Coordinates of C-alpha atoms and ligand atoms in Angstrom, one line a residue:
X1 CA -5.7 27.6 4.8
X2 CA -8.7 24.6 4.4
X3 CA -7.5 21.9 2.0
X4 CA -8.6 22.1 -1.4
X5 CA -9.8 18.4 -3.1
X6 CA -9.4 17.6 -6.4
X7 CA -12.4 16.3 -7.9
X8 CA -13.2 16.0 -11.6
X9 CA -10.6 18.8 -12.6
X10 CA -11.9 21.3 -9.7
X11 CA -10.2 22.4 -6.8
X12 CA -12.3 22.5 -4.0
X13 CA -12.7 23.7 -0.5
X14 CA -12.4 20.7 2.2
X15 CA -15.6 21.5 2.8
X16 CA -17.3 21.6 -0.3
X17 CA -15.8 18.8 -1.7
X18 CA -18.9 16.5 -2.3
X19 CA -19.7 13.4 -4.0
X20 CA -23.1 11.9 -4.5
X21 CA -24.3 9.9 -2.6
X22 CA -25.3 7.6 -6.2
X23 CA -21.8 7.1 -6.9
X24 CA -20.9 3.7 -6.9
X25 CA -17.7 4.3 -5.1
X26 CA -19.9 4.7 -2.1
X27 CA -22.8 2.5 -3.0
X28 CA -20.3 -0.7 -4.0
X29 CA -16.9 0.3 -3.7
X30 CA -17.1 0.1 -7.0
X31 CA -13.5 1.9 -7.7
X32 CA -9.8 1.6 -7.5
X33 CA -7.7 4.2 -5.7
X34 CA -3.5 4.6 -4.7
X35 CA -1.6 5.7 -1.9
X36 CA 1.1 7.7 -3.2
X37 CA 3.6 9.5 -0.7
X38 CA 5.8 13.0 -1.8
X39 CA 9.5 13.5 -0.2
X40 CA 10.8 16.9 0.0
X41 CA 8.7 17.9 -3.3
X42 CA 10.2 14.8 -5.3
X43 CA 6.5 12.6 -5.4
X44 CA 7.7 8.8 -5.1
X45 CA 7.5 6.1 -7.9
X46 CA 4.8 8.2 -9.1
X47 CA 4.5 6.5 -12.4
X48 CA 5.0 2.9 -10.9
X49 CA 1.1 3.8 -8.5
X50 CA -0.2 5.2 -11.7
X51 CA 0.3 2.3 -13.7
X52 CA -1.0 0.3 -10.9
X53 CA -3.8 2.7 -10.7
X54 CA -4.7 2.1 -14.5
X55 CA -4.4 -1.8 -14.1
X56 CA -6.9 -1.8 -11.6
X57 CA -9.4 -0.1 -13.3
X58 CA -8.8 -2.0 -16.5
X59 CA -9.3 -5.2 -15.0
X60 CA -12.8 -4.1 -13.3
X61 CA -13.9 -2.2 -17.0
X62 CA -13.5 1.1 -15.5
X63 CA -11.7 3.6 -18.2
X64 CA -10.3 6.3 -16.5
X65 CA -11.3 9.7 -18.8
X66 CA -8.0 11.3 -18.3
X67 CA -4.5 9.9 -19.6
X68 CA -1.5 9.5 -17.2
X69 CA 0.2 12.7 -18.2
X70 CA -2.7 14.4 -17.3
X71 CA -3.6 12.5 -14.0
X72 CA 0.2 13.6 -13.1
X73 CA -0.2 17.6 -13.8
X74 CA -3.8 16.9 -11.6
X75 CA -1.8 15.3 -9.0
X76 CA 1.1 18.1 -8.7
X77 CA -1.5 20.9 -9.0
X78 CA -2.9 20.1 -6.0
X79 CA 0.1 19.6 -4.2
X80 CA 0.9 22.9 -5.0
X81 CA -2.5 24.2 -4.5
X82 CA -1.9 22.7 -1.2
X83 CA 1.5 23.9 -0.5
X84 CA 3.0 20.6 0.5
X85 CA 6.1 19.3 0.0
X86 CA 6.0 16.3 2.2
X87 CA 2.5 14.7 1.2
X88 CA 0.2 11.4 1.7
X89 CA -1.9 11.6 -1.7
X90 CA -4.8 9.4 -2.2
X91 CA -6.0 9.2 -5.5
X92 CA -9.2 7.7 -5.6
X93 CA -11.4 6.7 -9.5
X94 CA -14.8 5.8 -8.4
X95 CA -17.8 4.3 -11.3
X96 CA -19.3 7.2 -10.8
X97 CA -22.9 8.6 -10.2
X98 CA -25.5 5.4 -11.5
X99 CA -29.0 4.4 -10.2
X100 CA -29.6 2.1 -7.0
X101 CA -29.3 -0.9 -9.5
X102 CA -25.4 -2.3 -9.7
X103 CA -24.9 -2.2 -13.7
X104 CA -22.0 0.1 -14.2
X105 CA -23.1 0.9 -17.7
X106 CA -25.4 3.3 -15.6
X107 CA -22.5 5.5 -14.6
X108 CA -21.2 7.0 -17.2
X109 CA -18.6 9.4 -16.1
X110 CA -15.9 8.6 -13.5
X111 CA -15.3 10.4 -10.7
X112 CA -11.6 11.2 -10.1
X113 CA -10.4 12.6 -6.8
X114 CA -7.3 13.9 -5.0
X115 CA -6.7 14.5 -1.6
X116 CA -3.5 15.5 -1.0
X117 CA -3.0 16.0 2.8
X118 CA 0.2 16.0 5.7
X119 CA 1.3 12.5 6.2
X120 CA 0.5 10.4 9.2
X121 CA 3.4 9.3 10.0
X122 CA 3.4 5.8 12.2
X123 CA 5.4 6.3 15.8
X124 CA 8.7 6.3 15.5
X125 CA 8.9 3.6 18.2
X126 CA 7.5 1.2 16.0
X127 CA 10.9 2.0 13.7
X128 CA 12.5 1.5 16.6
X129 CA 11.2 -1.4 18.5
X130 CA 8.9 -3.3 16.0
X131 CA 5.4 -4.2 15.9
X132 CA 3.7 -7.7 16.9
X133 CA 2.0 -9.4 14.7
X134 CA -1.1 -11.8 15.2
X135 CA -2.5 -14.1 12.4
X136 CA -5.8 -13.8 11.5
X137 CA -8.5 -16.2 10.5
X138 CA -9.9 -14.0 7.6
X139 CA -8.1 -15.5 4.8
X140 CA -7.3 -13.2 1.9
X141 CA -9.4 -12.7 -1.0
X142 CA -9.1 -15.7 -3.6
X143 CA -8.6 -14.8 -7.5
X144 CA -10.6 -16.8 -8.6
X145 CA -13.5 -14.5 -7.0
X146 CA -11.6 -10.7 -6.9
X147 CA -8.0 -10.6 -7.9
X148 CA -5.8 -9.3 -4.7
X149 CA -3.9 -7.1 -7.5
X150 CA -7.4 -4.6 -7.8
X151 CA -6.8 -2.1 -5.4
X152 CA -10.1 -1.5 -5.5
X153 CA -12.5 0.4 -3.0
X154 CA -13.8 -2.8 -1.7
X155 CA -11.4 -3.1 1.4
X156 CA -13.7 -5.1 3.6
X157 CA -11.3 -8.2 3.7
X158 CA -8.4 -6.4 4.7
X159 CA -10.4 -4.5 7.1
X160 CA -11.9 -7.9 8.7
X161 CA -8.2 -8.9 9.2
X162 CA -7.7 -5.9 10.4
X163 CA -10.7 -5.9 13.7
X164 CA -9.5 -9.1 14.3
X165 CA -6.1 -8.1 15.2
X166 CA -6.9 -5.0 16.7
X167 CA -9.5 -7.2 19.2
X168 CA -6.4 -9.3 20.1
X169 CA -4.1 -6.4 21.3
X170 CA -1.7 -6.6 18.2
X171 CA -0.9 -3.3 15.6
X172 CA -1.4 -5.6 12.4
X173 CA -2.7 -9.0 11.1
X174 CA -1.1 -12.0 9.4
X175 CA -3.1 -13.0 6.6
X176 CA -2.8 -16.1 5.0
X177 CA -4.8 -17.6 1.6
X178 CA -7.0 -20.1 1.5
X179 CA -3.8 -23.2 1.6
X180 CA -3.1 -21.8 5.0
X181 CA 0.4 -20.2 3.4
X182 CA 1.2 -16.5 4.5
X183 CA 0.1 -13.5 2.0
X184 CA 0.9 -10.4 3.6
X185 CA -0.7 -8.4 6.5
X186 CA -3.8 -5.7 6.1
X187 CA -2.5 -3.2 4.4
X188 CA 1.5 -4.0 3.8
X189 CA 3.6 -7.0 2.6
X190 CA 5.7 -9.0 4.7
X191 CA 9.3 -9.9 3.9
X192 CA 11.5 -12.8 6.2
X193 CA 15.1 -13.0 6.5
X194 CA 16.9 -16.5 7.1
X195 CA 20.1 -17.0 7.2
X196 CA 21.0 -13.6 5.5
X197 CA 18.4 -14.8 2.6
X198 CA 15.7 -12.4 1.8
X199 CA 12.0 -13.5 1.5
X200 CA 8.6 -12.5 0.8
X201 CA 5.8 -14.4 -0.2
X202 CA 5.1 -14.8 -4.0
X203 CA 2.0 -12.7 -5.6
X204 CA 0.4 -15.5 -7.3
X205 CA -0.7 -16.4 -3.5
X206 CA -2.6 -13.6 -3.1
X207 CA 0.0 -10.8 -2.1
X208 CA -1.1 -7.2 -3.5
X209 CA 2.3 -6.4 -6.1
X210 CA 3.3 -3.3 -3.5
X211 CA 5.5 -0.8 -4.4
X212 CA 7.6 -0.6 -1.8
X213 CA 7.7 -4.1 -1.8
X214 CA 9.0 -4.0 -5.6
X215 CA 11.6 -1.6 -4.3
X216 CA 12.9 -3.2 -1.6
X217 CA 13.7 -6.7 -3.8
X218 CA 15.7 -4.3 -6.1
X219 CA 18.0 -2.5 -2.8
X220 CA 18.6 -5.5 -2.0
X221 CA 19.8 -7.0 -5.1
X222 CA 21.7 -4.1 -5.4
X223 CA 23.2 -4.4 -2.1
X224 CA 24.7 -8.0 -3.8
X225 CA 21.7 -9.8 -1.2
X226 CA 19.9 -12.9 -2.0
X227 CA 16.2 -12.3 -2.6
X228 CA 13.5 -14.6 -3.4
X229 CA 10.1 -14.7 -3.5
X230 CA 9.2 -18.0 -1.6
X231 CA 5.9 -19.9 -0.4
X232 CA 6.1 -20.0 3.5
X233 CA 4.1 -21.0 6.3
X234 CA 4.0 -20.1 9.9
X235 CA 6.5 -22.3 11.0
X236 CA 8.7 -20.3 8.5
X237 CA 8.1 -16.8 9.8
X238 CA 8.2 -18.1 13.9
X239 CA 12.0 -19.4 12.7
X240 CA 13.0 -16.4 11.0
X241 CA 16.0 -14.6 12.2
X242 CA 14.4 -11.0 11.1
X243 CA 11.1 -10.1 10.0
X244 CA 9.6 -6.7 8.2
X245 CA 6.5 -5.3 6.3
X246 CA 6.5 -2.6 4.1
X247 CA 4.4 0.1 2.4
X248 CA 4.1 3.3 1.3
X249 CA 3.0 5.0 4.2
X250 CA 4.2 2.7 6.6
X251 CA 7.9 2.8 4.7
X252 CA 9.8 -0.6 6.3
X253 CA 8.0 -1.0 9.6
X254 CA 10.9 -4.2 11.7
X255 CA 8.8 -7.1 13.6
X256 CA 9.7 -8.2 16.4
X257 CA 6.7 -10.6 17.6
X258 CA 4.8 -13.4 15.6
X259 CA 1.8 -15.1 17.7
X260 CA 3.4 -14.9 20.9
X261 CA 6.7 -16.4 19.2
X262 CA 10.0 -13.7 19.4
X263 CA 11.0 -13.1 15.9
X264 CA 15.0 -13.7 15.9
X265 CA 16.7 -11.5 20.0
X266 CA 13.1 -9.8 19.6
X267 CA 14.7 -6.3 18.5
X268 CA 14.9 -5.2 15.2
X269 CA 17.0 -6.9 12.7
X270 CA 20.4 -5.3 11.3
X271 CA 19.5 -5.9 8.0
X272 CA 16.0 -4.6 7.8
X273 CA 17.5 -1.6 9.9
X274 CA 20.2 -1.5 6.6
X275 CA 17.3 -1.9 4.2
X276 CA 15.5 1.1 6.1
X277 CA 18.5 3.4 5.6
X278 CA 18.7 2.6 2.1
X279 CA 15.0 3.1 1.2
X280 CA 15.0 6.2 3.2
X281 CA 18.4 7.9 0.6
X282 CA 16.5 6.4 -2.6
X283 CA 13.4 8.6 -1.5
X284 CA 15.5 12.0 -0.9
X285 CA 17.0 11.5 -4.7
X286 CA 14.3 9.8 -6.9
X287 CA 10.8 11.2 -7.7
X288 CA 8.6 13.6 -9.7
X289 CA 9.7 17.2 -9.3
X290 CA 7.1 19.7 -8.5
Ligands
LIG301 N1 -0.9 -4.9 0.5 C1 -2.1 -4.2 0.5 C2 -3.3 -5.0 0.7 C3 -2.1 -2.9 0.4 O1 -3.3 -2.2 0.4 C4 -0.9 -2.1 0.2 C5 -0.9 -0.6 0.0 N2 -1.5 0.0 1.1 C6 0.3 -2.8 0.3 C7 0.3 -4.2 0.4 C8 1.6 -2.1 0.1 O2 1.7 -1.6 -1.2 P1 2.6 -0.3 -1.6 O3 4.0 -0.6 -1.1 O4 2.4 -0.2 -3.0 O5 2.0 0.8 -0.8

């Protein structure tokens, strides 16, 4: 069976599912999109990425033409059109098609799409070993210029970050803001534990508000651990005694390896191990139905 796309209320064939090539999704990456995962049929913090999803397009003056109950019955139709139970959905709201010229009052319907496909899952030795981390001199995107909390189209800086760690041998990229304090990595925050103290670095520095991220302060807090959000350097994260990003396709991903500097023995820690476990239950009982 091909893959049927969503796209502006149609379900259609993998291979009919076209956008022009006007749309300013593709000219700009003018747009805001998710990543949303499904467990077992039960789609995760489904409302928490929509909310997201509208945020981003409010702050870049893009009204999305459907409400959020409706974007959810688009969403669950084609999982089920797709027959999937365990599902990486990327819902993606584009401008729309315009002329060459970048004025968005030229585009005046939105394109919404939904691919709903298998998930990628990363190795399960990364689970098991941890990754290795390498900063990056692309600093993150300043607010000033385009707020980190868009998750818009645009994903060149991440992506820049990304080449450059890549080109050095390592699976992601430290990225720090313009102060030199760390943000998060290309595509998932980053959390430190000292001293049984959970930490992460605070939004206002750049971090994108991740969802996983959100739901990892509250596990903990409801495991009774300290969790803070807290401005940190380097020096912080080469003294920590555990180390671990998250995101929603990535989960809670242990690190083991900052710069050439072993994070705590250089295994993964007990308590992100702990933290995975619990994540891991939450996603088997809380969700969407479909
Ligand atoms: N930071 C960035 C830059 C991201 O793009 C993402 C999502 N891929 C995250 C963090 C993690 O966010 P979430 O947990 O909501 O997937």
């Amino acid at each position: 069976m091909s893959l049927k796309i969503y796209i502006n209320g149609k379900l259609l064939d993998k291979n009919e599912a076209r956008i022009s090539v006007f749309d300013h999704g593709l000219l700009y990456g003018d747009g805001v999109f998710e990543g949303i995962r499904s467990y077992d049929g039960l789609i995760f913090k489904l409302t928490e990425h929509l909310i997201r999803l509208y945020e981003s397009a409010k702050s870049i003056g893009l009204s999305i033409p459907i409400s959020l109950p409706e974007l959810t019955q688009a969403i669950i139709r084609t999982l089920k059109a797709n027959q999937l139970k365990d599902a990486y959905i990327r819902l993606i709201v584009t401008r729309g098609v315009g002329d060459l010229g970048l004025d968005p009052a030229k585009c005046p319907n939105p394109t919404i799409i939904i691919i709903a496909d298998k998930i990628a899952l990363y190795p399960e030795e990364y689970y098991k070993n941890g990754l290795e981390l390498i900063t990056v001199s692309t600093r993150r995107n300043i607010q000033e210029a385009v707020s980190p909390q868009i998750k818009s189209l645009n994903y060149l800086n991440n992506i820049l970050a990304k080449i450059e760690a890549t080109n050095s041998g390592a699976m992601e990229a430290i990225m720090l803001n313009r102060d030199g304090y760390i943000v998060e990595c290309s595509g998932v925050n980053i959390f430190v534990i000292k001293k049984e103290q959970i930490l992460t670095p605070p939004c206002f520095l750049g971090a994108l508000k991740g969802i996983t991220r959100d739901t990892i302060i509250e596990l903990a807090r409801k495991e009774e651990m300290e969790v803070r959000e807290e401005i940190m350097t380097r020096h912080d994260l080469f003294n920590s005694d555990e180390s671990f990003l998250t995101g929603t396709a990535a989960e809670i991903i242990p690190v083991v390896k900052v710069d050439g500097r072993t994070i705590g023995n250089g295994k993964p820690g007990k308590i992100t191990a702990r933290l995975l476990k619990r994540f891991r239950e939450l996603t088997k009982t809380e969700g969407v139905r479909y």
